[in-house]
Tab-separated table of C-alpha atoms in Angstrom:
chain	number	residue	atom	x	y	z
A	1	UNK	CA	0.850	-40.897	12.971
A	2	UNK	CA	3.708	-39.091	11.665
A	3	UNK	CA	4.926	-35.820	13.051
A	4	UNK	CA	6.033	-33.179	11.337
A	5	UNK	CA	7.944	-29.450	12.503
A	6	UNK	CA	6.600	-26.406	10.513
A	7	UNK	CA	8.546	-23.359	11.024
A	8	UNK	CA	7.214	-19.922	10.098
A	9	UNK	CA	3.613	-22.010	10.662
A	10	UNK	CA	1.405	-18.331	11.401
A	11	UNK	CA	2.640	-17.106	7.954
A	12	UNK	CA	0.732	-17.145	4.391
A	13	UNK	CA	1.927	-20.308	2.968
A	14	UNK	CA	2.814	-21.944	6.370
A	15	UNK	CA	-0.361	-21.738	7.795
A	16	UNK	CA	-1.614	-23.510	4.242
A	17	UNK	CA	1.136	-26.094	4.842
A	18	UNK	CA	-0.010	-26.754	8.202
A	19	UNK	CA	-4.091	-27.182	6.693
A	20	UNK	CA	-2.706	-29.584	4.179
A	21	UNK	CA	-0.963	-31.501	6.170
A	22	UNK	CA	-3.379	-32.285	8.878
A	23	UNK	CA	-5.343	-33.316	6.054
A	24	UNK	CA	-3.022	-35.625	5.014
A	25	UNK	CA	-3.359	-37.247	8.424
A	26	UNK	CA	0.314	-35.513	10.226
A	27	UNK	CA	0.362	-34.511	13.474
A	28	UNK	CA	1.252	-30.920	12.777
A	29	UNK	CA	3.980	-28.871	15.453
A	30	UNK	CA	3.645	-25.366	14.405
A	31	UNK	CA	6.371	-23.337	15.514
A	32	UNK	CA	6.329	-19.059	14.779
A	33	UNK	CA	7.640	-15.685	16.926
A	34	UNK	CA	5.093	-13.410	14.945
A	35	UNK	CA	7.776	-11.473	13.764
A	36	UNK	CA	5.671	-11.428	10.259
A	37	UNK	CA	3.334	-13.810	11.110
A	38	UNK	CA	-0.319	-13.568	12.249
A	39	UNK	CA	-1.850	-15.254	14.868
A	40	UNK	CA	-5.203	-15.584	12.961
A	41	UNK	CA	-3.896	-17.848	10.270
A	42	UNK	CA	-4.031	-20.152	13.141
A	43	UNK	CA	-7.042	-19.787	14.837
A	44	UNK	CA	-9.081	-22.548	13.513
A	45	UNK	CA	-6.431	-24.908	14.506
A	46	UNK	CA	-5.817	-23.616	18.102
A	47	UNK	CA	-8.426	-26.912	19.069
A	48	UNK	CA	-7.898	-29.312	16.504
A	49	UNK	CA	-6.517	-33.052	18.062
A	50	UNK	CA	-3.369	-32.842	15.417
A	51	UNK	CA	-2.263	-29.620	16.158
A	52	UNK	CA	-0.218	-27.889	18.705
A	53	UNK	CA	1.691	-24.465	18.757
A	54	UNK	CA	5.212	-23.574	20.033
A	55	UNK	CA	6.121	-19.950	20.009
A	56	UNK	CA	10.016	-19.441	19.435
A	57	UNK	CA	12.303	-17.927	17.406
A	58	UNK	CA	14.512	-20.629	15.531
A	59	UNK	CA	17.687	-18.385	15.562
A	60	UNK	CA	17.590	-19.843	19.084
A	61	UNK	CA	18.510	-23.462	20.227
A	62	UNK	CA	15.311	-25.558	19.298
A	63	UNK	CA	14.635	-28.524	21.166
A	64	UNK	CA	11.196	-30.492	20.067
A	65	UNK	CA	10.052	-33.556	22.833
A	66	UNK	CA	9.480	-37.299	21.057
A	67	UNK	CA	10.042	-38.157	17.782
A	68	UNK	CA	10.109	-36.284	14.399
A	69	UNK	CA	9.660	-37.459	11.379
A	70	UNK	CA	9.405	-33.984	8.835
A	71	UNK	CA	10.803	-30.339	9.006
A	72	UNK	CA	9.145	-27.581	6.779
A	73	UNK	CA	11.525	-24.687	7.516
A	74	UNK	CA	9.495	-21.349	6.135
A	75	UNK	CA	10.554	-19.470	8.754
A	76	UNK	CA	11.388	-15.887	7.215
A	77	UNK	CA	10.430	-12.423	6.220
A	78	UNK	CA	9.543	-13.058	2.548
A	79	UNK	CA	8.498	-9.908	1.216
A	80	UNK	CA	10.438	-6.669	0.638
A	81	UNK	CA	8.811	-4.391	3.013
A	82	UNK	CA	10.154	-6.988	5.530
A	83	UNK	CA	12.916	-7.497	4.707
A	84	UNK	CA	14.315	-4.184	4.149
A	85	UNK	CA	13.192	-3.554	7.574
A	86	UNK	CA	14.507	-6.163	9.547
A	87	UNK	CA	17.664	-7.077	7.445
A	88	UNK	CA	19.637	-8.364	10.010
A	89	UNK	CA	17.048	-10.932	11.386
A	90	UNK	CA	16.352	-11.742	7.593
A	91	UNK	CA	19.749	-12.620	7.642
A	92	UNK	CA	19.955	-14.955	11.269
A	93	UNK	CA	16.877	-16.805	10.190
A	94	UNK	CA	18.010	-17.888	6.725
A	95	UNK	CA	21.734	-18.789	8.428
A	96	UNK	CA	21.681	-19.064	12.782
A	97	UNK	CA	17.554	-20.661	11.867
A	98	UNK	CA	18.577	-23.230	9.291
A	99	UNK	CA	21.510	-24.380	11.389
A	100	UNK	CA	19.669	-24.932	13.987
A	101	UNK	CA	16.723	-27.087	12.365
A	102	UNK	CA	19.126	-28.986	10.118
A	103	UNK	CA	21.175	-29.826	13.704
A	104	UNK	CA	17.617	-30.878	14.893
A	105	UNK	CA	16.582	-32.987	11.478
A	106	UNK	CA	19.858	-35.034	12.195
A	107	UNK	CA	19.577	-35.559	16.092
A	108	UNK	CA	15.537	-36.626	15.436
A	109	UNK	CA	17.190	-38.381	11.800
A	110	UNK	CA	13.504	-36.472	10.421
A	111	UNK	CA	13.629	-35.186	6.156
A	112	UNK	CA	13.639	-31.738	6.208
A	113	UNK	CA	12.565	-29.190	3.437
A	114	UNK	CA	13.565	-25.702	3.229
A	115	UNK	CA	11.686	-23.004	1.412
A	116	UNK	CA	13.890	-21.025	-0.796
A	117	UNK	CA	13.131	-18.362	-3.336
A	118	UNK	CA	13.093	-17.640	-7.108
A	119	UNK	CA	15.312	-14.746	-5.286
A	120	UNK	CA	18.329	-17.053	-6.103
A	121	UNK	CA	18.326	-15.543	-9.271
A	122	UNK	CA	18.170	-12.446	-8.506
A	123	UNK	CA	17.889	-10.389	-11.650
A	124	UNK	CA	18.232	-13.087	-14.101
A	125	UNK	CA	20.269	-12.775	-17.219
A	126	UNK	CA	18.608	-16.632	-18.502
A	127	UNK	CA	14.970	-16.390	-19.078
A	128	UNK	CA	12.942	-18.576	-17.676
A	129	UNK	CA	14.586	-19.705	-15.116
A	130	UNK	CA	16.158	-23.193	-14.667
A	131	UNK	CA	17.245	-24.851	-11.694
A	132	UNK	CA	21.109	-25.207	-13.387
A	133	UNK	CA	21.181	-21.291	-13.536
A	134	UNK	CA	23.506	-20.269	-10.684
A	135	UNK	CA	21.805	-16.577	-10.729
A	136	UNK	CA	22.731	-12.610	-11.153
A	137	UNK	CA	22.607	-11.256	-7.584
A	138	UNK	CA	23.342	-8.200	-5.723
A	139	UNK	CA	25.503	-9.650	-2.668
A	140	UNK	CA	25.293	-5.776	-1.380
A	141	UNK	CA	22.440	-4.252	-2.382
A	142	UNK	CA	19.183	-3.554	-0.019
A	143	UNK	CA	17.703	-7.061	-1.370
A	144	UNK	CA	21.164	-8.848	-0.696
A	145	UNK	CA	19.667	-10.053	2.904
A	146	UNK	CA	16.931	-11.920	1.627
A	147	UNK	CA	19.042	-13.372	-1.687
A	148	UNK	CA	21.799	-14.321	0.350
A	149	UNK	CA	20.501	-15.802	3.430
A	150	UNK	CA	17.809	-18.076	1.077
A	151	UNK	CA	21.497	-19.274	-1.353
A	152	UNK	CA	23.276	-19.621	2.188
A	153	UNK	CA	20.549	-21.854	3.291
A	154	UNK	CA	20.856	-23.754	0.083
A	155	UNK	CA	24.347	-24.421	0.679
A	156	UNK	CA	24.453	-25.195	4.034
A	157	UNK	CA	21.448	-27.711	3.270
A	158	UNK	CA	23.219	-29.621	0.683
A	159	UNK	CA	25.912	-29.412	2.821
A	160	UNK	CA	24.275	-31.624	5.551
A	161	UNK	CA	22.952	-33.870	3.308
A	162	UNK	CA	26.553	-34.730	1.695
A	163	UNK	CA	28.262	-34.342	4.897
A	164	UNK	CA	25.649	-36.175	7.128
A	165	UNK	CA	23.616	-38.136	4.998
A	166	UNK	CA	20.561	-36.092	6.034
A	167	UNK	CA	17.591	-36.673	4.355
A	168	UNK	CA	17.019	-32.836	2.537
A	169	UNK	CA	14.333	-31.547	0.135
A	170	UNK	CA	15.012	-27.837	-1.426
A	171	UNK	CA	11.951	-25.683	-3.075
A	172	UNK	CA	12.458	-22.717	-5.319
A	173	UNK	CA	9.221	-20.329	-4.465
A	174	UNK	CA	8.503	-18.283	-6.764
A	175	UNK	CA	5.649	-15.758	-6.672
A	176	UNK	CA	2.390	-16.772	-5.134
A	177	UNK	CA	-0.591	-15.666	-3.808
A	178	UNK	CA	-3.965	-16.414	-2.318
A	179	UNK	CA	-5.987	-15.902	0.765
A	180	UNK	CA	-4.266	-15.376	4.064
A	181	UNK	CA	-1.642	-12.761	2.265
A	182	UNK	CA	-1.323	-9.494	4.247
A	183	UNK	CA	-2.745	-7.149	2.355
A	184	UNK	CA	0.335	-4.485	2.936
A	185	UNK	CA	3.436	-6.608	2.235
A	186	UNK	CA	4.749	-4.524	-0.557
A	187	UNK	CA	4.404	-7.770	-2.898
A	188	UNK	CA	2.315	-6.418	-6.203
A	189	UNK	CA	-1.268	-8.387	-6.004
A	190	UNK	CA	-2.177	-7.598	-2.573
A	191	UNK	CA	-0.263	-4.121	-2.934
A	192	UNK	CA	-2.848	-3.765	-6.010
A	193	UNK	CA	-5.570	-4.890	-4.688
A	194	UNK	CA	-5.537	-2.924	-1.440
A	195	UNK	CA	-5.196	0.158	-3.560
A	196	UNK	CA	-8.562	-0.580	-6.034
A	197	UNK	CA	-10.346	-1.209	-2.556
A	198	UNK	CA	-9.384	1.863	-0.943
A	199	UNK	CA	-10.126	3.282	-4.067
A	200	UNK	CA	-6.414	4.718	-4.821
A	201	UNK	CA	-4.496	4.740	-7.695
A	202	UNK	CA	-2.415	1.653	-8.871
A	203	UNK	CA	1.202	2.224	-8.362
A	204	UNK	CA	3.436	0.687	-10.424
A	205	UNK	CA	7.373	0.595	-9.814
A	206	UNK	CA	9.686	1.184	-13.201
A	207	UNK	CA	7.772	1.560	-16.539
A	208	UNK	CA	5.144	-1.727	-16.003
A	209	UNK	CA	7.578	-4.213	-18.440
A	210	UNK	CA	8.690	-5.837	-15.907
A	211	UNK	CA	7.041	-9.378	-15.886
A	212	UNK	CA	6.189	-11.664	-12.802
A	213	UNK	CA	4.653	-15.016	-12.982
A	214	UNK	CA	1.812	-15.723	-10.055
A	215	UNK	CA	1.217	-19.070	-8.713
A	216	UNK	CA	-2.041	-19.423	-6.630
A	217	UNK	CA	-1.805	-20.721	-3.107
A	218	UNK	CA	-3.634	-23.932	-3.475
A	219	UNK	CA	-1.153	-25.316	-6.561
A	220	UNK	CA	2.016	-24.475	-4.690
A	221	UNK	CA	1.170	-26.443	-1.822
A	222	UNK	CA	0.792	-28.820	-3.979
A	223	UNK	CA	3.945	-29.334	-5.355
A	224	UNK	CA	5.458	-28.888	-1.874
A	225	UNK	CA	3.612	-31.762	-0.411
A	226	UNK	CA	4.889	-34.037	-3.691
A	227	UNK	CA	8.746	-32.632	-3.475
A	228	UNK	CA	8.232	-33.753	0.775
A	229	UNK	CA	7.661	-36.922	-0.057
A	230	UNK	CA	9.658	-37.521	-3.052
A	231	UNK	CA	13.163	-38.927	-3.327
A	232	UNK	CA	14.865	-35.921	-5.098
A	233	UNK	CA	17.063	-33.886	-2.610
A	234	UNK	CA	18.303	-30.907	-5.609
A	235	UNK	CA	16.553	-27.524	-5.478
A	236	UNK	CA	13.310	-27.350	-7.491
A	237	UNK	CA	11.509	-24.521	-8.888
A	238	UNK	CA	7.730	-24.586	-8.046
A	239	UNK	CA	5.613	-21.786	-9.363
A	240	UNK	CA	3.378	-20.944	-12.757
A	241	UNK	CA	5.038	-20.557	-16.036
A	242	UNK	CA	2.361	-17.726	-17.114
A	243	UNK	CA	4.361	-14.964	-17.496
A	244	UNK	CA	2.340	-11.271	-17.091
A	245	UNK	CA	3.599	-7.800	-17.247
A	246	UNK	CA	2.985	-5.586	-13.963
A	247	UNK	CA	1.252	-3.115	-16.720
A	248	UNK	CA	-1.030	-5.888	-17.913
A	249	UNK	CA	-1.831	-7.145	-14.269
A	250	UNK	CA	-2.326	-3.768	-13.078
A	251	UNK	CA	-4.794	-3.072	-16.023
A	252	UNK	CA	-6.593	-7.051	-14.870
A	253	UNK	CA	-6.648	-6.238	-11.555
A	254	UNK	CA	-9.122	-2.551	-12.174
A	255	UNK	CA	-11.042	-4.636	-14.442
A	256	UNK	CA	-11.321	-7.462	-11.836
A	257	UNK	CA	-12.535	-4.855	-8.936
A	258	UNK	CA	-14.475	-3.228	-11.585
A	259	UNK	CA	-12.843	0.552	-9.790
A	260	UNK	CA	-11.905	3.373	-12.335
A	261	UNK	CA	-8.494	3.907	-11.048
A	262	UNK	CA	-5.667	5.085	-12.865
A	263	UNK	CA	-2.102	3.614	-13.127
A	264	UNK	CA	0.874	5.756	-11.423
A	265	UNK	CA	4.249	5.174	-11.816
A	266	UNK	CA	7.325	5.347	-9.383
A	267	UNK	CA	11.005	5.121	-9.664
A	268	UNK	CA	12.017	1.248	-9.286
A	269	UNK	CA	13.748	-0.187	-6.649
A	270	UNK	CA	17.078	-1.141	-6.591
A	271	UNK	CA	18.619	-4.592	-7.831
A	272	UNK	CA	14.545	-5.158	-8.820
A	273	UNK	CA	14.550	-7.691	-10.800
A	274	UNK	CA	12.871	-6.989	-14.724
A	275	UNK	CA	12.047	-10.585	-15.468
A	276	UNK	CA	10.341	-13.955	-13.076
A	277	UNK	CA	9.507	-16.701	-14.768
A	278	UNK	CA	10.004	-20.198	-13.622
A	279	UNK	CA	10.843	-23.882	-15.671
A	280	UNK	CA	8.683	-26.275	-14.088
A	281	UNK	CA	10.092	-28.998	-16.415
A	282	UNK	CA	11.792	-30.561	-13.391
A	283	UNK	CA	8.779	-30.456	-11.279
A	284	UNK	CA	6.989	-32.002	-14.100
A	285	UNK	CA	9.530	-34.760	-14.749
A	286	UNK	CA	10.181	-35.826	-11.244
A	287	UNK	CA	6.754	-34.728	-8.982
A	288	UNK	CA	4.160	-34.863	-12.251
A	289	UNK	CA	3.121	-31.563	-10.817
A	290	UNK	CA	2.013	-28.510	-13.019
A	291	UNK	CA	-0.113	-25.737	-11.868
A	292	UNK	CA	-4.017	-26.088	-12.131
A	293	UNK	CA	-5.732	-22.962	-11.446
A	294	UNK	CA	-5.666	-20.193	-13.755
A	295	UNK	CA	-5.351	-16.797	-13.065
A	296	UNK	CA	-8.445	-15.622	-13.945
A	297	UNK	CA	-10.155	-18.168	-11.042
A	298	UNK	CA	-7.321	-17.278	-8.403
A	299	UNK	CA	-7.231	-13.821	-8.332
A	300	UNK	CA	-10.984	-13.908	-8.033
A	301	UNK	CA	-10.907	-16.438	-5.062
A	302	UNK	CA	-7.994	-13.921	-3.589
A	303	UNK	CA	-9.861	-11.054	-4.382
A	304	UNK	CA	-13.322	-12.423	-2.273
A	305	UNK	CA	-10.914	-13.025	0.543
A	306	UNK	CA	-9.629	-9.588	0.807
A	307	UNK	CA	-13.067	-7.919	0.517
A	308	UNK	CA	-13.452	-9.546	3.883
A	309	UNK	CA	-11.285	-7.650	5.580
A	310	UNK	CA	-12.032	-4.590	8.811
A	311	UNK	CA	-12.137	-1.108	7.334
A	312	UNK	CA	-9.328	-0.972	9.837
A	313	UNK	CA	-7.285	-3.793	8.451
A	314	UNK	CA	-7.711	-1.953	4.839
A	315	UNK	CA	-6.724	1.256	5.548
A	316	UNK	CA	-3.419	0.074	7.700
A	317	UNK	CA	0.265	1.228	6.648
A	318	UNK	CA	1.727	-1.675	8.152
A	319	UNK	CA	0.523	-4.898	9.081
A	320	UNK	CA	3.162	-4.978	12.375
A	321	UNK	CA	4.908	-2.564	14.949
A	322	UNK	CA	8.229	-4.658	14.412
A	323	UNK	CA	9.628	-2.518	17.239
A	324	UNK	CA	8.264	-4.502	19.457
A	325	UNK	CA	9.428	-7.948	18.131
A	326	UNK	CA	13.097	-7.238	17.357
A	327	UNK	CA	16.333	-7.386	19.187
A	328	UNK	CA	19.166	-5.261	18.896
């Protein structure tokens, strides 16, 4: 059975990545300090024979017993209200973290891939976005900690595996969504969402012509799994084509919850970028992976999953004291 390392395991798409790859028949090593991540995305693991849970922070020396054969590194704030909040560690995990699991990937000789961002690009001047296009990014702005410590990570990844010879896999995330997303992350479907259940007003950032592109949980863990096992080691962009203005999604999302909200609008952040849109033809050429579910189906199925949430979970400010969790 092959083992593989998953760092950031308690968070939205790690805790998918650790589902799928039980499935596949890995003996899963979930690894998380709950800075951002949640303990429950777990819980129906905590038993399972091919699962086992370290807490630690990777900024720290990691040292995993036996062999190792995979790393998924997805250990990071990943959404804005994080981010902005805890720049510094944003920072440590995308440099001090990745150091430290590419230093373990070449003592345990395992492949490791490392989540990246459509945040590369920052606020794209090429539309969509290719893999070739070396990005328009902020190194000082507010959002600088996140873009630079996911293009550091790039680089210090390919720099192991030209250096070392190490065996390296790089994904491009951009937006996604599905069940297990905190519903007050600041990112714009559960943001929405929370607001039509609480029965607020939408909120939209800018004038609404700014466009995203939403790729459902179950699709980009898809493409993950395929770039893990493939032989391509150059970043790849993984996420759905179908581009949406936040206007247009706003106005889906009240007719989805069937509320009679109205939309408000707010100043928009800094260094925000106006356009997202990735080209899958890469992922197409080399994985033969496109995305499946439409939009329509996933925000329905993410939709049913938030409804099950506490009153007391819907009506938080903030998922997480960080006080508690950081370090000067």
């Amino acid at each position: 059975m092959k083992k593989v390392l998953i760092t950031g395991a308690a968070g939205f798409l790690g805790s998918h990545l650790c589902d799928r790859l039980i499935k596949e028949g890995f003996f899963v090593a979930g690894m998380d300090n709950f800075i951002t991540g949640d303990k429950r995305n777990l819980s129906h693991l905590y038993n399972h024979l091919n699962f086992e849970f370290i807490e630690h922070d990777v900024t720290q020396f990691i040292n995993i017993e036996g062999d190792l054969d995979y790393i998924l590194h997805f250990a990071s704030p990943a959404s804005p209200i994080d981010y902005l909040k805890i720049p510094i560690q944003t920072l440590k995990v995308g440099s001090l973290g990745t150091h430290n699991l590419l230093g373990l990937a070449k003592a345990k000789k395992a492949r490791i891939l490392i989540a990246s961002t459509s945040e590369v690009y920052g606020d794209p001047l090429v539309h969509p976005q290719t893999e070739d296009y070396y990005g328009n990014v902020n190194t000082i702005g507010p959002r600088g900690v996140y873009d630079e410590a996911k293009r550091f990570q790039e680089s210090i990844t390919m720099a192991y595996h030209r250096f070392h010879g190490l065996e390296t896999r790089i994904v491009r995330i951009f937006n996604t969504y599905g069940p297990r997303m905190r519903l007050n992350d600041g990112r714009v479907i559960p943001a929405f969402m929370g607001q039509a259940l609480r029965g607020e007003d939408l909120t939209i950032f800018g004038d609404g012509s700014q466009t995203r592109s939403f790729c459902y949980v179950d699709d980009q863990v898809e493409g993950i799994f395929k770039l893990l096992l493939s032989d391509y080691s150059l970043p790849v962009n993984i996420g759905n084509p179908y581009e949406i203005t936040i206007k247009e999604f706003a106005q889906e999302v009240i007719k989805l919850t069937g509320t009679s909200q109205k939309i408000i609008y707010k100043k928009l952040p800094q260094d925000d970028p106006l356009q997202r849109q990735p080209d899958v033809s890469l992922a197409k050429k080399i994985l033969n992976w496109e995305p499946k579910i439409g939009q329509e189906k996933g925000m329905r199925m993410t939709f049913e999953y938030f409804k099950t949430l506490s009153q007391e979970e819907l009506f938080k400010s903030d998922h997480k004291d960080f006080k508690n969790h950081i370090k000067k």
